[in-house]
Coordinates of C-alpha atoms and ligand atoms in Angstrom, one line a residue:
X268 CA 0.0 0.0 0.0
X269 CA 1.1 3.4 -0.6
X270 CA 2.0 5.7 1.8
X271 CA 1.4 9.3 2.8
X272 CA 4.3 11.7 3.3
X273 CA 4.6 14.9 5.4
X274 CA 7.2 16.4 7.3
X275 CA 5.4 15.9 11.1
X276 CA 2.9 13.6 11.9
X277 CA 0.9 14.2 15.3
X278 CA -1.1 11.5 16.6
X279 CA -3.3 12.5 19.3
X280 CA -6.3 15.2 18.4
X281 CA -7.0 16.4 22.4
X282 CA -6.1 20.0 22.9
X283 CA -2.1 19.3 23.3
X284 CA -1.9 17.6 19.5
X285 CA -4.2 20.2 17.9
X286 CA -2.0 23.2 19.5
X287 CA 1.0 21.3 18.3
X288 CA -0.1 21.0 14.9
X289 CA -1.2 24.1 14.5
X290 CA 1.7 25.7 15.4
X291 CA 3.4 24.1 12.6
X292 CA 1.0 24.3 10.0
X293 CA 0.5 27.8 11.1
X294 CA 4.2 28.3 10.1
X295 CA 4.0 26.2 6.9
X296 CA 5.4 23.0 7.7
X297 CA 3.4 19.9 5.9
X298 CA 2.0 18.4 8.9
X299 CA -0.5 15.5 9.4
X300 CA -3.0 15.3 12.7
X301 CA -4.2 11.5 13.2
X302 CA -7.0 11.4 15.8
X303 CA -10.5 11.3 16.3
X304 CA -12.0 14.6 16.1
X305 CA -15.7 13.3 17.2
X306 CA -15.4 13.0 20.5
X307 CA -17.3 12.0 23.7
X308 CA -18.5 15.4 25.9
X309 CA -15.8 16.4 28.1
X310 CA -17.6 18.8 31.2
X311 CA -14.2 19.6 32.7
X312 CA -12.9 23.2 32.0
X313 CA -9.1 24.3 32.0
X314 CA -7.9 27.2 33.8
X315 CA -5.5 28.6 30.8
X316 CA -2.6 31.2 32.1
X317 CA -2.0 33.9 30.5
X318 CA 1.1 33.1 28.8
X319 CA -1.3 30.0 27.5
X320 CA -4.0 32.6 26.4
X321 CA -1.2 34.6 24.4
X322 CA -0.1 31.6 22.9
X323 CA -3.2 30.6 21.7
X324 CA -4.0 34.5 20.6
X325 CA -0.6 34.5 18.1
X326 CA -2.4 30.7 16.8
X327 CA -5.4 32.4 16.0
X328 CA -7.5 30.1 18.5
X329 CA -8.3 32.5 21.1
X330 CA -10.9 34.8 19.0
X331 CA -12.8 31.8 19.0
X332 CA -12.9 31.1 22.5
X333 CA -12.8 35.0 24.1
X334 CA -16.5 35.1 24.2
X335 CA -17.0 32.0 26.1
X336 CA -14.5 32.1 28.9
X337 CA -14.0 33.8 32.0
X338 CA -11.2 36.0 33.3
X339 CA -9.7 35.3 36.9
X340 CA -8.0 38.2 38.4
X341 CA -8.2 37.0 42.1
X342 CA -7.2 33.6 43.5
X343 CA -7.7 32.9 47.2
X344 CA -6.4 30.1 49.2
X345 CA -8.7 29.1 52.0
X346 CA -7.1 26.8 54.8
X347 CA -10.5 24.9 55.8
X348 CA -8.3 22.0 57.6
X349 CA -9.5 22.4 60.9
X350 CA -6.0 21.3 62.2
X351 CA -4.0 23.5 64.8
X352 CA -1.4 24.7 62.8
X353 CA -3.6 26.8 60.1
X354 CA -2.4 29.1 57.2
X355 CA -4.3 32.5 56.9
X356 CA -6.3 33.2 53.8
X357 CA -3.8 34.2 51.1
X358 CA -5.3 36.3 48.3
X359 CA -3.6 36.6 45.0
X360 CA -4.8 39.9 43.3
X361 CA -3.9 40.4 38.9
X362 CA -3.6 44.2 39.3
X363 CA -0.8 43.8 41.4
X364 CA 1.4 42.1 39.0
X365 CA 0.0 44.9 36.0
X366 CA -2.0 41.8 34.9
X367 CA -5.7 42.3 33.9
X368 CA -6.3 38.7 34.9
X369 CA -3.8 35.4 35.6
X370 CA -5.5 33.5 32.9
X371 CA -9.0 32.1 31.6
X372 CA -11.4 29.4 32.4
X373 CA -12.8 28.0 29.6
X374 CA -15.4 24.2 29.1
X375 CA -13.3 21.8 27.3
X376 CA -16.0 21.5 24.7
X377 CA -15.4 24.7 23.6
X378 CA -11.7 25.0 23.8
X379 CA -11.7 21.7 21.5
X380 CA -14.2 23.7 19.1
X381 CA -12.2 26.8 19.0
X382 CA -8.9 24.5 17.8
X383 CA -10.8 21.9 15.9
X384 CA -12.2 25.1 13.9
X385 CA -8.4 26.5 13.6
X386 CA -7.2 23.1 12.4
X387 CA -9.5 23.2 9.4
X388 CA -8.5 26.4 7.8
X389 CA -4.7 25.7 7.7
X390 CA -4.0 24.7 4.7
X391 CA -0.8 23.0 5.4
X392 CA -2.4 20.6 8.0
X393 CA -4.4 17.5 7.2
X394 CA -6.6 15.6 9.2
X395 CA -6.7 12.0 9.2
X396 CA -10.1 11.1 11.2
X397 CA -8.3 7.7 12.5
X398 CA -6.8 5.7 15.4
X399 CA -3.3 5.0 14.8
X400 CA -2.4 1.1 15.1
X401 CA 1.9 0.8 15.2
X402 CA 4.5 3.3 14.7
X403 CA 7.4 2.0 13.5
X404 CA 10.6 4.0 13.6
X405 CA 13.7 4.0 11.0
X406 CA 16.8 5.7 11.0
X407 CA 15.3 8.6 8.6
X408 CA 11.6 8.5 9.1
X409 CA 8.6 7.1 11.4
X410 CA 5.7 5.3 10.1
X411 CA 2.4 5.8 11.5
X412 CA -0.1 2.6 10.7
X413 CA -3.8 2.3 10.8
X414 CA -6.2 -0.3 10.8
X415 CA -7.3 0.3 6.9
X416 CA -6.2 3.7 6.0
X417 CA -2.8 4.2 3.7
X418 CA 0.2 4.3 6.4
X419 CA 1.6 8.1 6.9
X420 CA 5.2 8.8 7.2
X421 CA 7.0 11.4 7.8
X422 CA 10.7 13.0 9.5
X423 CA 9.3 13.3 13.0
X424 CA 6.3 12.1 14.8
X425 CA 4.9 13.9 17.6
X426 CA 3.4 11.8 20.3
X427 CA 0.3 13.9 21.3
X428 CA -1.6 10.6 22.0
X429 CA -2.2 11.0 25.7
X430 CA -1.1 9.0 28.9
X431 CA -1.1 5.6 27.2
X432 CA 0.8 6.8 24.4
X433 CA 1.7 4.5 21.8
X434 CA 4.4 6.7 20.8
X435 CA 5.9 6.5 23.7
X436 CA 5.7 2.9 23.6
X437 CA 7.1 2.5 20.2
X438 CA 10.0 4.7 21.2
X439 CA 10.7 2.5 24.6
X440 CA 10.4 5.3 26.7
X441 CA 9.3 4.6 30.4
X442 CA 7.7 6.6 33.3
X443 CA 7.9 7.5 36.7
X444 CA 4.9 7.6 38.4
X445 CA 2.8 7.7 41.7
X446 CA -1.0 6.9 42.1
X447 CA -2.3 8.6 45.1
X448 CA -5.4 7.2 47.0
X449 CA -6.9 10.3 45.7
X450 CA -10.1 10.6 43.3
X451 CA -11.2 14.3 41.5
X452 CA -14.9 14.8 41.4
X453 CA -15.8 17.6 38.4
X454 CA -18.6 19.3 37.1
X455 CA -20.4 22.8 36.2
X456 CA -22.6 24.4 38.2
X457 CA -25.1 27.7 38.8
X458 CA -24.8 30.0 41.3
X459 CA -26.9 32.7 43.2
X460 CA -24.0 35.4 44.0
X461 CA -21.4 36.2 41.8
X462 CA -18.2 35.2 41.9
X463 CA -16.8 38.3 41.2
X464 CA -13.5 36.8 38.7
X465 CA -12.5 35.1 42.0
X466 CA -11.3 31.2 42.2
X467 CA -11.0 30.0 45.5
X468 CA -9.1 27.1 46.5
X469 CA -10.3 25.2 49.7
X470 CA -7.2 23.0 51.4
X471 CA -8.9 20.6 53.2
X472 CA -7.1 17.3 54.9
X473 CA -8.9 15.8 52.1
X474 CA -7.4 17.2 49.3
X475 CA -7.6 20.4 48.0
X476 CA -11.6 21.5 46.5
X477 CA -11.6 24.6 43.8
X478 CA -14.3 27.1 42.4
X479 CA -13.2 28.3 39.6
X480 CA -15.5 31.1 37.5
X481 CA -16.8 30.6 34.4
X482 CA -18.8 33.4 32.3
X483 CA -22.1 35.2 33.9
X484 CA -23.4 32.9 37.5
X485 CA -21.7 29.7 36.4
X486 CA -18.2 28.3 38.1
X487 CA -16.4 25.2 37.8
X488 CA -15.9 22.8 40.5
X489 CA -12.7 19.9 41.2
X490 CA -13.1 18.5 44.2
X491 CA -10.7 16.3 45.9
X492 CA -11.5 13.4 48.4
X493 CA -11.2 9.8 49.0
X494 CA -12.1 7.2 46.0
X495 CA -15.4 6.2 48.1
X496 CA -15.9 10.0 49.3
X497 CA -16.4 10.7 45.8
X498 CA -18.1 7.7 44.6
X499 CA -20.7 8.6 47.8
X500 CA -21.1 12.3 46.1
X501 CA -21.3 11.6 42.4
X502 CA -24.5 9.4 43.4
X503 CA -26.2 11.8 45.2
X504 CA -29.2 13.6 44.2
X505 CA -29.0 17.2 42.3
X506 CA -30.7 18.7 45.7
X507 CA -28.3 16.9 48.3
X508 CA -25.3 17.5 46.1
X509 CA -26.0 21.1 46.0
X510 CA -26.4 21.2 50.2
X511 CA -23.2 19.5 50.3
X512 CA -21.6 21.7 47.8
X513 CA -22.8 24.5 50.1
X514 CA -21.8 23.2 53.2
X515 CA -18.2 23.0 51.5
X516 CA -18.0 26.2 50.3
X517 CA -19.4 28.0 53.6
X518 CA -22.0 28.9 50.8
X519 CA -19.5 31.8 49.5
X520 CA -21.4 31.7 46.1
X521 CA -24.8 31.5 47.5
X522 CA -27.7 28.7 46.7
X523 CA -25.9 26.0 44.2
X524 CA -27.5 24.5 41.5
X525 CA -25.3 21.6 39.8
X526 CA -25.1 21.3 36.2
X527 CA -25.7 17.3 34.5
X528 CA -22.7 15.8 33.8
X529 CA -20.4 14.4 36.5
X530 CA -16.9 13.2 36.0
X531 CA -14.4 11.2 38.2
X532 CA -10.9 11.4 37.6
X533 CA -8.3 9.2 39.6
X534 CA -5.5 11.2 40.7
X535 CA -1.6 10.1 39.7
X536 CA 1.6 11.4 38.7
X537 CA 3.9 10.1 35.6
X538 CA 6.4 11.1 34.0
X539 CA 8.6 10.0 31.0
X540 CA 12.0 9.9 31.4
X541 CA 12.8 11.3 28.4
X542 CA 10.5 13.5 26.1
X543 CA 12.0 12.7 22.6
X544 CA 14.7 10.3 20.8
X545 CA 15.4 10.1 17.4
X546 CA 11.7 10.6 14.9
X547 CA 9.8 11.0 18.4
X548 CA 8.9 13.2 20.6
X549 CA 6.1 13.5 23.8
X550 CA 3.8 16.5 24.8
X551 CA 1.0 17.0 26.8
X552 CA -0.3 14.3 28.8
X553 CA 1.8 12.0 26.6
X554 CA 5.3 13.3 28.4
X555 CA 3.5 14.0 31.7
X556 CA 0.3 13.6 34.2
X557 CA -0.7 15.7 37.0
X558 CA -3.6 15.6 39.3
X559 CA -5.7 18.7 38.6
X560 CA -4.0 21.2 41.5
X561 CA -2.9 24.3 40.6
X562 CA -4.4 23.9 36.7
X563 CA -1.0 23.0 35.7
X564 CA -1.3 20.1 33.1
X565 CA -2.7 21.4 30.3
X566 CA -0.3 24.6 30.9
X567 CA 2.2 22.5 30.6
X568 CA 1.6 20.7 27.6
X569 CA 0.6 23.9 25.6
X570 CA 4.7 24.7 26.9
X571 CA 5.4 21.4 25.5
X572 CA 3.4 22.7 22.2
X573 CA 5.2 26.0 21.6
X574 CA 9.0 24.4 22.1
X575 CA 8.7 22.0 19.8
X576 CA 6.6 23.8 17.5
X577 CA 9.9 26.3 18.0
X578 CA 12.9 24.2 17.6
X579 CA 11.4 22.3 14.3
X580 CA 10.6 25.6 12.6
X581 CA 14.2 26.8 13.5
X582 CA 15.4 23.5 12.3
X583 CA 13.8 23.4 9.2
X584 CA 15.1 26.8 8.4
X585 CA 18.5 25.8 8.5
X586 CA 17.5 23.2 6.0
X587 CA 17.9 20.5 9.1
X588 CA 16.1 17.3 9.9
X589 CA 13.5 17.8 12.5
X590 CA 13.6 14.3 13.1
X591 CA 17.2 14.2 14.2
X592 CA 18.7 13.3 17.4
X593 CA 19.9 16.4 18.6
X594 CA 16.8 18.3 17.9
X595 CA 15.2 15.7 20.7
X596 CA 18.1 16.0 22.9
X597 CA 17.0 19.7 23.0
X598 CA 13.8 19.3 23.2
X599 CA 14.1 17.0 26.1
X600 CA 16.6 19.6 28.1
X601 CA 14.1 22.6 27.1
X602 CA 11.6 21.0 28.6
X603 CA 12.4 19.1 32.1
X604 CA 13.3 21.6 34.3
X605 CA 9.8 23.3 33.8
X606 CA 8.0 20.1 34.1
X607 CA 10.3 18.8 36.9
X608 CA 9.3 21.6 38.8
X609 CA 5.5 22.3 38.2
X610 CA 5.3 17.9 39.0
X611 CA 7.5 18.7 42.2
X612 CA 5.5 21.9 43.6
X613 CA 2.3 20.0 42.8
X614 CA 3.1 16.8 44.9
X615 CA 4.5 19.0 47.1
X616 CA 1.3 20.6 48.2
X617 CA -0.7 17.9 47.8
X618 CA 1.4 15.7 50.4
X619 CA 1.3 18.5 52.7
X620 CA -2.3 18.5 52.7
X621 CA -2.6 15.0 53.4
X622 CA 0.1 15.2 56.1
X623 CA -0.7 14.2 59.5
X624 CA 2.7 15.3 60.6
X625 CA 2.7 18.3 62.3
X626 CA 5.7 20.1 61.7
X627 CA 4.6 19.4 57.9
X628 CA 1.3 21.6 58.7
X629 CA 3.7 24.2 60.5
X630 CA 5.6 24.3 56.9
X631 CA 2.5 24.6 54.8
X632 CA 0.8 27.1 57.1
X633 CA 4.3 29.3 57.3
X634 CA 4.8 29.3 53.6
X635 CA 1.4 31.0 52.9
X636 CA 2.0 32.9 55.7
X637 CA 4.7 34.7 54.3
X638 CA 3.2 34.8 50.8
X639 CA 0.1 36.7 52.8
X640 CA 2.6 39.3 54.6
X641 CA 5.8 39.6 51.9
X642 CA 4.3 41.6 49.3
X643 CA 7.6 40.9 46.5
X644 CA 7.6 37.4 47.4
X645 CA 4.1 36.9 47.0
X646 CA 4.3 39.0 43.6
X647 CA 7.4 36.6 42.4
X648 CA 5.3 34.0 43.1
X649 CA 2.7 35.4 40.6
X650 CA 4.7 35.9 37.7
X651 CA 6.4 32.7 38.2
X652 CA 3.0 31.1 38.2
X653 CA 1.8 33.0 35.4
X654 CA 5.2 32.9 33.1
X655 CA 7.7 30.3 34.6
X656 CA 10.9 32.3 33.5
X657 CA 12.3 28.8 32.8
X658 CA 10.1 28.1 29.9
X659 CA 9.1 30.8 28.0
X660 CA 8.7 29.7 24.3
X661 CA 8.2 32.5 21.5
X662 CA 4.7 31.6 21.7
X663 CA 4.0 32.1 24.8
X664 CA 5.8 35.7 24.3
X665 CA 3.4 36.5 21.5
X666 CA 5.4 36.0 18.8
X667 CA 4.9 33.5 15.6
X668 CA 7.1 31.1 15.0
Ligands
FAD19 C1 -10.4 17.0 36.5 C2 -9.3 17.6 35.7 C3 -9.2 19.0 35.6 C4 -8.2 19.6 35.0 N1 -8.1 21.0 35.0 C5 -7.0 21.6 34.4 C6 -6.8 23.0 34.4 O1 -7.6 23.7 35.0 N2 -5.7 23.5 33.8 C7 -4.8 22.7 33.2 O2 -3.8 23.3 32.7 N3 -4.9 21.4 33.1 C8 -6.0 20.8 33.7 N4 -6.1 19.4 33.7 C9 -5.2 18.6 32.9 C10 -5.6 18.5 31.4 O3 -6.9 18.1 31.3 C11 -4.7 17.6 30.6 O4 -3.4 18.1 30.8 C12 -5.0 17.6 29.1 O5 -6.3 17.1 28.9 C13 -4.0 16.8 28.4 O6 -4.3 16.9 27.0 P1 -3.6 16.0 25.9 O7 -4.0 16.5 24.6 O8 -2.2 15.8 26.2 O9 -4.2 14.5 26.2 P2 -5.7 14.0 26.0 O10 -6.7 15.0 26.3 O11 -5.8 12.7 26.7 O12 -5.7 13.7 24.4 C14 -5.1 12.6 23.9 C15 -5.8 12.3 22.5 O13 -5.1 11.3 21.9 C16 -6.0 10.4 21.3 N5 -5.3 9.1 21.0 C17 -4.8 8.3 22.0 N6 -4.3 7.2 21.3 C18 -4.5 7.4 20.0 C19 -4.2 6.6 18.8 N7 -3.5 5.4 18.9 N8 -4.5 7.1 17.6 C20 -5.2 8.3 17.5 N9 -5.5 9.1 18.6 C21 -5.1 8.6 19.8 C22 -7.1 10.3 22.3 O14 -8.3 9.8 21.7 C23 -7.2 11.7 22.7 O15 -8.1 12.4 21.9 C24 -7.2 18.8 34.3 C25 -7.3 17.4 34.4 C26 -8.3 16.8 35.1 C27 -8.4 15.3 35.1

């Protein structure tokens, strides 16, 4: 059977594999996207930074999703542990970093529309509407196979094909990883008071619970507990889930009215050891999981995105193969120090809610402490948060590849 040919192939069409290929279609590189584009509904929403939201402005994605999401120019961090050693409430404020907001929280659904429309006007990118079968590497190109469809090859493929990657297997890459006895209950829901562009993060002994606005009386919710603490809340009732949504919250937003569609999301960390060899390289969830803390993971990947979409338009320039192994050497340094550290602070916090130990609670409840009273710490802690100066790919600077 014939074959296909394009410079990158991208298997993997969730929000990581669609940024990734249309950053490079988007700077003229012949680029193929195999995944399936019809997807189940996904209720979750992604709270997008702002170097994510400028990155996705320069792609041309974020006109389509302005309208739909919501800004969030305060974050507050509520201690609601009930243990002696307690943190005071630490408020993070936009305005006093000169930011209009930290970022945007927009539904899945309509992130996934806003690329998915993107994808289809580039004329360098084509989508193959498939699920890819074997990938098969060779000293100067991969091969992508499918059950019926003609094979694609191409210099580089780009494993965008989520945590049980099959790029990632083809390429022998393994992972680190941790599953905590920890489950994420999501969904959307009503409210009566506004929240005023606020997202408010509960750390309970649980794990931590977030509200997280979305646009006019609506907010998101993650909420971590126990596998059977969340089994217990998913069944309950629209009426009882709303008191103990309420109850939670110390009713902050007012009377609750949950939205249909509940999802449960075990928690677990892995990471590859190494994001690219020779033809292949990882991003997004691919490369790296995180439990939803801190709305780090898809961050992260859109990081992922922007570098590699950077060094195989520089590459290519020089007339190079973007398929060669020192492209993924430096892809893989370019990128683990930034996901090292988001995976580290994230496990960090979590443990430290879980913690029993007190001088662990001392720890937690000094750091926040000094965040609350050090105004330039706190405000280094912002921009760090917002752009990690470790990672900050052209496109997250604005600027096309
Ligand atoms: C409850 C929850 C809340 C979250 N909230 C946030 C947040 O606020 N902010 C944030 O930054 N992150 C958040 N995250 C993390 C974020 O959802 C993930 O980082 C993101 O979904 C990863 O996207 P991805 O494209 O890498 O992977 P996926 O979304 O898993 O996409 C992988 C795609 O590859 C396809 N695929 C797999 N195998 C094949 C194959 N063989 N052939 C073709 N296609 C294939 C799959 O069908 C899928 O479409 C949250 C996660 C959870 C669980």
């Amino acid at each position: 059977m014939s074959s296909i040919s394009v410079e990158v192939v991208i298997v993997g069409g969730g929000p990581i594999g669609l940024t990734t290929a249309i950053a490079l279609a988007s700077a003229g590189v012949e680029t193929a996207l195999v995944g399936k584009l019809a997807r189940t509904p996904d209720n979750r929403t992604t709270a997008l930074l702002a170097s994510s939201v400028t990155a996705l402005d320069t792609l041309g994605v974020w006109p389509h999703c302005r309208e739909r999401a919501a800004p969030l120019r305060v974050m507050r961090i509520i201690d609601d542990t009930a243990r002696l050693l307690r943190a005071p409430e630490v408020r993070f404020v936009a305005s006093e970093i000169g930011l209009d907001a930290f970022g945007h929280n927009i539904e899945n659904t309509h992130l996934l529309a806003a690329l998915d429309a993107r994808a289809r006007a580039l004329p360098a990118l084509s989508l193959i509407e498939d699920e890819a079968t074997a990938v098969t590497i060779e000293d100067s190109h991969v091969t992508i196979a499918f059950k019926q469809g003609k094979p694609v090859t191409a210099r580089l493929a780009v494993g965008a094909d989520g945590s049980k990657s099959i790029c990632r297997r083809a390429a022998g890459i393994a992972t680190n990883g941790v599953a905590y006895g920890q489950t994420a209950l999501t969904f959307n829901l009503g409210h009566a008071r506004a929240h005023q562009d606020c997202s408010t993060e509960f750390h309970t002994g649980g794990g931590p619970f977030t509200l997280v606005p979305l646009p006019r009386l609506r907010s998101s919710l993650v909420l971590v507990v126990t596998p059977a603490e969340a089994a217990r809340i998913a069944a309950l009732a629209a009426s009882e889930l709303a008191a103990e949504i309420e109850r939670r919250s110390h009713s902050i937003l007012g009377r609750i009215v949950p939205e249909a569609g509940r999802g449960v999301f075990p928690l677990a960390i892995e990471t590859a050891q190494r994001f690219a060899v020779a033809r292949i390289a990882l991003v997004g969830e691919a490369a790296h999981v995180l439990p939803p803390i801190g709305a780090q993971g898809l961050n992260l990947g859109l990081r992922d995105a922007a570098t590699i979409g950077e060094l195989v338009v520089e590459a290519r320039r020089q007339g190079g193969d973007v398929g060669a192994a020192d492209l993924a050497g430096r892809y893989d340094a370019a990128r683990r120090t930034d996901v090292a550290s988001r995976t580290f602070a994230v496990d960090l916090l979590n443990r430290s809610l879980l913690s029993d130990f007190l001088p662990v609670q001392g720890l937690r409840g000094l750091g926040l402490y000094l965040l609350e009273r050090i105004g330039p710490l706190r405000r280094a802690v912002m921009r760090e948060g917002v752009a990690p100066a470790a990672a900050r790919p052209r496109l997250m600077r604005g600027e096309a590849l």
